[in-house]
Tab-separated table of C-alpha atoms in Angstrom:
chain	number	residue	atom	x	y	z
A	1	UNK	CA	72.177	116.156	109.380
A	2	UNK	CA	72.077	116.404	113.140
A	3	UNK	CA	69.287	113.838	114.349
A	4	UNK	CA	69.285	114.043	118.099
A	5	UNK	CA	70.836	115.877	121.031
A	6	UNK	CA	71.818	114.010	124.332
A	7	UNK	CA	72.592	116.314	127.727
A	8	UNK	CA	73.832	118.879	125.681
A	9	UNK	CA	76.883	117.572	124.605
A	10	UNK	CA	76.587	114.327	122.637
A	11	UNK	CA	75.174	115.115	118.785
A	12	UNK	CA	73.993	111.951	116.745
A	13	UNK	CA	74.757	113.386	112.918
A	14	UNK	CA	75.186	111.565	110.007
A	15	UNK	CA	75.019	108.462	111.926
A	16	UNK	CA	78.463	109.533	113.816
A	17	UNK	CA	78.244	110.418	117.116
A	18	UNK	CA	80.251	113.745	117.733
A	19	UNK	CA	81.435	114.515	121.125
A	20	UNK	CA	83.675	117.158	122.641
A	21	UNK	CA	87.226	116.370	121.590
A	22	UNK	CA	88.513	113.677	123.881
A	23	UNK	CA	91.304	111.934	121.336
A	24	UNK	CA	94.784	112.545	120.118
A	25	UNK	CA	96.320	111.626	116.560
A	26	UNK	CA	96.556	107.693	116.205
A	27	UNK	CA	93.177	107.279	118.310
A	28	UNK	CA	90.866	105.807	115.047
A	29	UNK	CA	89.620	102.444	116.289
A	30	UNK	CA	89.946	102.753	120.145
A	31	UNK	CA	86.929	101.419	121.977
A	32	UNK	CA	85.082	104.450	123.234
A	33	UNK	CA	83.091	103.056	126.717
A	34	UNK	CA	80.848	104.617	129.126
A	35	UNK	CA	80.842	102.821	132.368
A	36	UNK	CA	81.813	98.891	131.530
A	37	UNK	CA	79.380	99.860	128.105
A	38	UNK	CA	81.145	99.581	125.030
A	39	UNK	CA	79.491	102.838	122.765
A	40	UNK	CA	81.281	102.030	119.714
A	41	UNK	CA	85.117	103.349	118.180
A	42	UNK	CA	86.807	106.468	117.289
A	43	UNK	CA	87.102	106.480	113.919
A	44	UNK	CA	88.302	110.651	113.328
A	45	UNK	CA	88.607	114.166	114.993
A	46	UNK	CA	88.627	117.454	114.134
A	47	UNK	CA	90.139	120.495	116.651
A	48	UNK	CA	87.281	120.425	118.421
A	49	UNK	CA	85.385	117.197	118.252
A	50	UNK	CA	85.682	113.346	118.358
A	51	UNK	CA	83.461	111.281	116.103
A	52	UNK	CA	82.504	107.750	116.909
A	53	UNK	CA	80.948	105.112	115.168
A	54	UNK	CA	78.299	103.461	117.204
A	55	UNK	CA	79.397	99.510	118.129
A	56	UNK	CA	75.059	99.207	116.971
A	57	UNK	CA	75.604	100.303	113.376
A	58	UNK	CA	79.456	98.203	113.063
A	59	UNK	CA	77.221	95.420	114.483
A	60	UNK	CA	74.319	95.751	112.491
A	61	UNK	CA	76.665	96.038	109.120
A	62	UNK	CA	78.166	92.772	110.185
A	63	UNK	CA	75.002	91.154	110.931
A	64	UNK	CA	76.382	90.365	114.225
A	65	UNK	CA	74.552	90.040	117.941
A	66	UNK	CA	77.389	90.032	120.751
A	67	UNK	CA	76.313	86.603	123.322
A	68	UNK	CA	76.693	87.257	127.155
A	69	UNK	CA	77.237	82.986	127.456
C-alpha cells in the first residue's frame, strides 16, 4: 500500500521505494545515490518504474549501523 508521496515523483509502497524508471536489465543491486547519499539498491523494474530497497531497511535487517571513523 502506498505510504507516502515525496515531490511528486518518489512513492514509498510496500516498503519499496518506486521511482520513475531510471534502470536497464542487469541493474538489481546497483547503489542508487542522491548527492554523495547512498538511498539504498535497485532490486527490480517494471516498463515504467524502478523499485529500490532503502539502504535503512537492508541495514536495519542486518542489525547493522554504518561508522563515519
Amino acid at each position: 500500500s502506498q505510504r507516502g508521496l515525496i515531490n511528486g515523483e518518489v512513492f514509498i509502497k510496500n516498503d519499496l521505494i518506486q521511482v520513475e524508471r531510471m534502470s536497464n536489465g542487469g541493474d538489481s543491486g546497483s547503489p542508487v545515490m542522491f548527492g554523495d547519499q547512498l538511498v539504498g539498491i535497485i532490486i527490480g523494474a517494471d516498463k515504467n518504474n524502478t523499485y529500490v530497497l532503502s539502504a535503512e531497511k537492508i541495514l536495519s535487517f542486518f542489525n547493522l549501523k554504518i561508522s563515519s571513523k
